Amino acid sequence: MLRKSDTSATASTHWFRKLGIVMVMAVALALAGASSGLGGADTGEMHLEAAVHREIVLGDLKGAMEQYRAVLAQSGKSRAIAARALFGIGQCQEKSGRRNEARTTYTRLVNEYSDQPETVARARAQLAGWEDPLPGPRNLKFEQGVPGKVPPGWFVPALPKDADYLAELRRKGCRSESGCAVVLVPANAPSAFGNLMQSFSAAAYAGKTVRLRAWLRLESSDPGDRAQMWLSVDRANRQKGSNIVDRPVLSAEWTRCEIVSPIERDATFINFGVSSVGRGRVWVDGVSFEVIPKQ
C-alpha cells in the first residue's frame, strides 16, 4: 500500500504502464524504419531501452527476455549493445528463479565480452552477490563514490557507452552533508526517461512489510517534467508482485517521498529507484529502506 492511498497514485501507476506501451510502439516504428534501410545503432539502443522498461517497470520478464534476444539477433549491432542485452537476459533468468541459467549467461558475458568492462563488472557483481546470504540495498546515503560518476550500489538500466551520462554522484547542492545523486535526461538521449535504481535479493524481507523513503526535488525544463520514486517485487514462477509508484514530485523544493509495501513470501527480488520523466533533472537524497516491526 502507499503512504497515501489516493487517486493520484493510481493514476501515476497507470501512466507508467502507458509509458511502456508508448516505448514499445516507438521501437516497433524504429524497427520498421530499419527494415527499410533506416535506423542503425539508434534502433538497437531504442529496442534495448524498451526491453529494460518492460523488465523493470512493467515486470514482464518473458516479454523482456524475448526483446533482449531480438537485440542479440540483430545484424550490425555493436558489442556494447550485445553485452547489455546479454546482461538483461541474465537478469530476467535470475528474477524468474532460473539461477543456473543466469549463472551461465553471466559467465558467458564475462568470458566473451572482456572489451566491455562496465557491463562485465555488473555481471561479476551479480555472480559475487550470490555468495552473500543476505544481500540488500547499498550506499543509500551516497557516502561512497566519486562525484560525477554513478554512485556504487546503484545502476542505470539501458546504459549508453558512458554510464555517467544519465546519473551522477554529487557532494554539493545536496540536502544532507554526506552526498546525493542526480538523474539526468540529456536532450540527445534516446528517450525522455531516466532511472537510477537498485535490485537485490528479497530473502531477508520475504513475508515482511518494508518502508522506502527518500527526499526528491525537480529541476524542470518543461511543464511535463516530473520526478517519481517506485518499488517493485519479483516473485517465483513469474507471478505478479507489488509494483508501486509514489505520487509525482513537481517541485524544486526538497519533497519527502514514502512507499510502504508488504513483500510476498515467495518474493525473489526487490527493485526500487528514482525516475526522471521528461528533460528535467531529479535530485535524490537521504534514501532509507527498512522493515516495519509488527505491532
Short mmCIF file of C-alpha atoms in Angstrom, two decimals:
data_model
loop_
_atom_site.label_atom_id
_atom_site.label_comp_id
_atom_site.label_asym_id
_atom_site.label_seq_id
_atom_site.Cartn_x
_atom_site.Cartn_y
_atom_site.Cartn_z
CA MET A 1 0.00 0.00 0.00
CA LEU A 2 1.03 3.57 -0.49
CA ARG A 3 1.63 6.06 2.25
CA LYS A 4 -1.25 7.99 0.77
CA SER A 5 -3.85 5.87 -0.98
CA ASP A 6 -5.29 8.40 -3.41
CA THR A 7 -6.32 8.67 -7.00
CA SER A 8 -3.10 10.43 -7.98
CA ALA A 9 -1.07 7.34 -7.01
CA THR A 10 -3.37 5.10 -9.06
CA ALA A 11 -3.15 7.48 -11.99
CA SER A 12 0.63 7.55 -11.73
CA THR A 13 0.82 3.75 -11.91
CA HIS A 14 -1.50 3.77 -14.92
CA TRP A 15 0.64 6.48 -16.57
CA PHE A 16 3.79 4.38 -16.00
CA ARG A 17 2.16 1.40 -17.74
CA LYS A 18 1.10 3.61 -20.64
CA LEU A 19 4.68 4.80 -20.98
CA GLY A 20 5.76 1.19 -21.53
CA ILE A 21 3.22 0.82 -24.33
CA VAL A 22 4.41 4.04 -25.95
CA MET A 23 8.04 2.87 -25.81
CA VAL A 24 7.17 -0.48 -27.39
CA MET A 25 5.27 1.29 -30.17
CA ALA A 26 8.24 3.60 -30.74
CA VAL A 27 10.55 0.62 -31.05
CA ALA A 28 8.20 -1.08 -33.50
CA LEU A 29 8.23 2.02 -35.67
CA ALA A 30 12.00 2.26 -35.44
CA LEU A 31 12.42 -1.38 -36.43
CA ALA A 32 10.08 -0.86 -39.35
CA GLY A 33 12.30 2.02 -40.43
CA ALA A 34 15.38 -0.18 -40.02
CA SER A 35 13.90 -2.77 -42.35
CA SER A 36 13.66 -0.01 -44.97
CA GLY A 37 17.31 0.92 -44.60
CA LEU A 38 16.85 3.40 -41.75
CA GLY A 39 17.69 3.29 -38.04
CA GLY A 40 21.02 1.56 -37.29
CA ALA A 41 22.69 1.94 -33.92
CA ASP A 42 19.89 4.17 -32.60
CA THR A 43 17.37 1.42 -33.37
CA GLY A 44 19.32 -1.09 -31.30
CA GLU A 45 19.51 1.40 -28.44
CA MET A 46 15.76 2.05 -28.55
CA HIS A 47 14.97 -1.65 -28.71
CA LEU A 48 17.24 -2.26 -25.72
CA GLU A 49 15.64 0.54 -23.70
CA ALA A 50 12.17 -0.84 -24.42
CA ALA A 51 13.29 -4.28 -23.19
CA VAL A 52 14.68 -2.80 -19.96
CA HIS A 53 11.48 -0.81 -19.43
CA ARG A 54 9.40 -3.94 -19.94
CA GLU A 55 11.56 -5.83 -17.43
CA ILE A 56 11.86 -3.18 -14.71
CA VAL A 57 8.69 -1.10 -14.88
CA LEU A 58 6.10 -3.46 -16.38
CA GLY A 59 7.50 -6.62 -14.76
CA ASP A 60 7.01 -8.65 -17.94
CA LEU A 61 10.09 -10.87 -17.70
CA LYS A 62 9.08 -13.19 -20.54
CA GLY A 63 8.40 -10.32 -22.93
CA ALA A 64 11.59 -8.53 -21.89
CA MET A 65 13.69 -11.63 -22.47
CA GLU A 66 12.23 -12.00 -25.96
CA GLN A 67 13.18 -8.40 -26.72
CA TYR A 68 16.69 -8.87 -25.35
CA ARG A 69 17.13 -11.95 -27.55
CA ALA A 70 15.86 -9.97 -30.54
CA VAL A 71 18.58 -7.39 -29.90
CA LEU A 72 21.22 -10.15 -29.87
CA ALA A 73 19.86 -11.49 -33.15
CA GLN A 74 20.10 -8.14 -34.95
CA SER A 75 22.86 -7.83 -37.51
CA GLY A 76 25.19 -4.87 -37.31
CA LYS A 77 24.68 -4.33 -33.57
CA SER A 78 27.60 -3.00 -31.54
CA ARG A 79 29.33 -5.20 -28.97
CA ALA A 80 28.31 -2.72 -26.26
CA ILE A 81 24.62 -3.25 -27.06
CA ALA A 82 25.07 -7.03 -27.36
CA ALA A 83 26.74 -7.20 -23.94
CA ARG A 84 23.99 -5.18 -22.30
CA ALA A 85 21.30 -7.33 -23.93
CA LEU A 86 23.03 -10.46 -22.64
CA PHE A 87 23.14 -8.96 -19.15
CA GLY A 88 19.40 -8.23 -19.41
CA ILE A 89 18.72 -11.87 -20.27
CA GLY A 90 20.68 -12.92 -17.18
CA GLN A 91 18.65 -10.51 -15.03
CA CYS A 92 15.36 -11.93 -16.32
CA GLN A 93 16.53 -15.50 -15.77
CA GLU A 94 17.67 -14.70 -12.25
CA LYS A 95 14.42 -12.94 -11.35
CA SER A 96 12.46 -15.91 -12.73
CA GLY A 97 14.25 -18.24 -10.32
CA ARG A 98 16.34 -19.83 -13.09
CA ARG A 99 19.62 -19.16 -11.30
CA ASN A 100 21.65 -21.85 -13.06
CA GLU A 101 20.72 -20.41 -16.44
CA ALA A 102 21.51 -16.91 -15.19
CA ARG A 103 24.91 -18.05 -13.96
CA THR A 104 25.65 -19.49 -17.40
CA THR A 105 24.59 -16.24 -19.08
CA TYR A 106 26.67 -14.04 -16.76
CA THR A 107 29.66 -16.34 -17.19
CA ARG A 108 29.32 -16.16 -20.98
CA LEU A 109 29.21 -12.37 -20.73
CA VAL A 110 32.38 -12.29 -18.62
CA ASN A 111 34.22 -14.65 -20.96
CA GLU A 112 33.12 -13.26 -24.34
CA TYR A 113 32.87 -9.52 -23.74
CA SER A 114 36.01 -8.55 -21.86
CA ASP A 115 36.19 -5.44 -24.07
CA GLN A 116 33.04 -4.14 -22.33
CA PRO A 117 34.39 -3.60 -18.80
CA GLU A 118 31.37 -1.80 -17.29
CA THR A 119 28.85 -4.46 -18.28
CA VAL A 120 31.26 -7.26 -17.35
CA ALA A 121 31.73 -5.65 -13.93
CA ARG A 122 27.97 -5.75 -13.38
CA ALA A 123 27.88 -9.44 -14.35
CA ARG A 124 30.75 -10.20 -11.96
CA ALA A 125 28.93 -8.30 -9.21
CA GLN A 126 25.80 -10.42 -9.73
CA LEU A 127 27.84 -13.62 -9.52
CA ALA A 128 29.71 -12.42 -6.44
CA GLY A 129 26.50 -11.25 -4.78
CA TRP A 130 25.19 -14.79 -4.60
CA GLU A 131 27.89 -15.55 -2.06
CA ASP A 132 26.30 -13.03 0.33
CA PRO A 133 23.49 -14.80 2.25
CA LEU A 134 21.56 -11.60 2.95
CA PRO A 135 22.33 -9.07 0.23
CA GLY A 136 20.38 -5.83 0.47
CA PRO A 137 20.37 -2.18 -0.51
CA ARG A 138 23.72 -0.36 -0.55
CA ASN A 139 25.06 3.16 -0.26
CA LEU A 140 21.65 4.69 0.47
CA LYS A 141 23.19 7.86 1.92
CA PHE A 142 25.52 8.26 -1.08
CA GLU A 143 28.57 8.31 1.18
CA GLN A 144 30.60 6.14 -1.21
CA GLY A 145 31.73 7.02 -4.68
CA VAL A 146 33.38 9.68 -6.82
CA PRO A 147 31.48 12.86 -7.73
CA GLY A 148 30.44 12.87 -11.37
CA LYS A 149 30.17 9.06 -11.50
CA VAL A 150 27.25 6.70 -10.89
CA PRO A 151 27.24 6.03 -7.11
CA PRO A 152 28.35 2.49 -6.08
CA GLY A 153 25.47 0.15 -5.31
CA TRP A 154 23.23 1.91 -7.82
CA PHE A 155 22.93 1.48 -11.57
CA VAL A 156 21.26 2.99 -14.61
CA PRO A 157 19.44 0.48 -16.83
CA ALA A 158 19.90 0.65 -20.62
CA LEU A 159 23.18 2.49 -20.31
CA PRO A 160 24.79 4.21 -23.26
CA LYS A 161 28.57 3.80 -23.53
CA ASP A 162 29.20 6.19 -20.65
CA ALA A 163 27.17 5.32 -17.54
CA ASP A 164 27.73 8.75 -16.05
CA TYR A 165 25.80 10.25 -18.96
CA LEU A 166 22.49 9.62 -17.15
CA ALA A 167 23.23 9.78 -13.40
CA GLU A 168 25.99 11.05 -11.17
CA LEU A 169 27.02 11.46 -7.55
CA ARG A 170 27.11 14.99 -6.13
CA ARG A 171 28.67 16.49 -3.00
CA LYS A 172 27.27 20.00 -3.48
CA GLY A 173 23.67 21.16 -3.63
CA CYS A 174 22.53 18.21 -1.51
CA ARG A 175 20.09 18.26 1.35
CA SER A 176 22.44 16.22 3.54
CA GLU A 177 26.15 16.54 4.20
CA SER A 178 27.05 13.03 3.04
CA GLY A 179 26.06 13.37 -0.62
CA CYS A 180 23.23 12.92 -3.10
CA ALA A 181 22.64 11.87 -6.71
CA VAL A 182 21.18 13.48 -9.81
CA VAL A 183 19.25 11.61 -12.51
CA LEU A 184 19.80 13.29 -15.88
CA VAL A 185 17.99 13.05 -19.20
CA PRO A 186 20.13 14.96 -21.73
CA ALA A 187 18.49 16.50 -24.77
CA ASN A 188 20.10 13.95 -27.12
CA ALA A 189 19.20 10.89 -25.02
CA PRO A 190 17.22 8.24 -26.99
CA SER A 191 14.11 8.78 -24.82
CA ALA A 192 12.92 11.31 -22.24
CA PHE A 193 13.16 8.86 -19.36
CA GLY A 194 15.94 8.28 -16.82
CA ASN A 195 16.19 5.80 -13.98
CA LEU A 196 18.61 5.28 -11.07
CA MET A 197 17.90 2.06 -9.20
CA GLN A 198 18.94 -0.91 -7.08
CA SER A 199 17.99 -4.59 -7.30
CA PHE A 200 18.72 -7.16 -4.59
CA SER A 201 17.61 -10.48 -3.12
CA ALA A 202 14.31 -10.46 -1.23
CA ALA A 203 15.39 -13.33 1.06
CA ALA A 204 15.77 -11.14 4.16
CA TYR A 205 12.46 -9.35 3.60
CA ALA A 206 10.01 -12.05 2.41
CA GLY A 207 6.77 -12.04 4.43
CA LYS A 208 7.55 -8.66 5.98
CA THR A 209 6.45 -5.08 5.37
CA VAL A 210 9.05 -2.56 4.24
CA ARG A 211 9.21 1.19 4.03
CA LEU A 212 11.17 3.10 1.39
CA ARG A 213 11.80 6.80 1.95
CA ALA A 214 13.75 9.46 0.07
CA TRP A 215 13.93 13.20 -0.48
CA LEU A 216 13.43 14.32 -4.09
CA ARG A 217 13.43 17.63 -5.89
CA LEU A 218 13.00 18.51 -9.56
CA GLU A 219 14.84 20.98 -11.76
CA SER A 220 12.29 21.13 -14.56
CA SER A 221 12.79 22.40 -18.08
CA ASP A 222 9.24 21.71 -19.28
CA PRO A 223 5.78 21.66 -17.61
CA GLY A 224 5.53 17.91 -18.25
CA ASP A 225 8.70 17.03 -16.32
CA ARG A 226 8.36 15.03 -13.12
CA ALA A 227 10.29 13.05 -10.53
CA GLN A 228 8.99 9.77 -9.19
CA MET A 229 10.01 7.09 -6.70
CA TRP A 230 8.97 3.48 -7.26
CA LEU A 231 9.28 -0.01 -5.79
CA SER A 232 8.57 -3.39 -7.40
CA VAL A 233 8.80 -7.00 -6.26
CA ASP A 234 9.61 -10.05 -8.39
CA ARG A 235 8.05 -13.35 -7.32
CA ALA A 236 8.74 -17.02 -8.02
CA ASN A 237 7.13 -18.73 -11.01
CA ARG A 238 6.62 -15.39 -12.76
CA GLN A 239 3.72 -14.41 -10.52
CA LYS A 240 2.76 -10.75 -10.41
CA GLY A 241 4.29 -8.93 -7.44
CA SER A 242 3.95 -5.47 -5.95
CA ASN A 243 4.53 -2.61 -8.37
CA ILE A 244 4.08 0.75 -6.62
CA VAL A 245 4.75 4.23 -7.94
CA ASP A 246 4.61 7.13 -5.49
CA ARG A 247 2.95 10.44 -6.32
CA PRO A 248 4.90 12.59 -8.79
CA VAL A 249 7.19 15.31 -7.46
CA LEU A 250 6.96 18.56 -9.41
CA SER A 251 8.61 20.96 -7.00
CA ALA A 252 12.10 22.43 -6.94
CA GLU A 253 11.91 22.18 -3.13
CA TRP A 254 13.04 19.01 -1.36
CA THR A 255 9.98 16.76 -1.01
CA ARG A 256 9.68 13.72 1.27
CA CYS A 257 8.54 10.58 -0.56
CA GLU A 258 7.49 7.31 1.06
CA ILE A 259 6.27 3.90 -0.06
CA VAL A 260 5.10 1.19 2.33
CA SER A 261 4.63 -2.27 0.88
CA PRO A 262 4.28 -5.88 2.02
CA ILE A 263 6.81 -8.26 0.49
CA GLU A 264 5.25 -11.52 -0.65
CA ARG A 265 6.56 -14.71 0.97
CA ASP A 266 7.66 -16.09 -2.39
CA ALA A 267 9.41 -12.86 -3.40
CA THR A 268 12.75 -13.33 -5.15
CA PHE A 269 13.98 -9.80 -5.84
CA ILE A 270 13.20 -6.29 -4.66
CA ASN A 271 13.76 -3.36 -7.02
CA PHE A 272 13.46 0.32 -6.23
CA GLY A 273 14.60 3.55 -7.75
CA VAL A 274 14.02 7.13 -8.77
CA SER A 275 12.83 8.12 -12.24
CA SER A 276 13.11 11.33 -14.21
CA VAL A 277 10.32 11.72 -16.75
CA GLY A 278 10.94 14.48 -19.27
CA ARG A 279 14.11 16.52 -19.72
CA GLY A 280 14.45 17.82 -16.18
CA ARG A 281 16.99 16.88 -13.51
CA VAL A 282 15.91 14.87 -10.48
CA TRP A 283 17.89 15.16 -7.25
CA VAL A 284 17.65 12.36 -4.68
CA ASP A 285 19.00 12.39 -1.12
CA GLY A 286 18.54 10.65 2.23
CA VAL A 287 17.26 7.29 0.98
CA SER A 288 16.24 4.74 3.63
CA PHE A 289 14.89 1.20 3.38
CA GLU A 290 13.69 -0.60 6.50
CA VAL A 291 11.46 -3.37 7.80
CA ILE A 292 8.45 -2.12 9.75
CA PRO A 293 8.12 -4.11 13.01
CA LYS A 294 4.83 -5.91 13.57
CA GLN A 295 2.57 -4.19 16.07
#
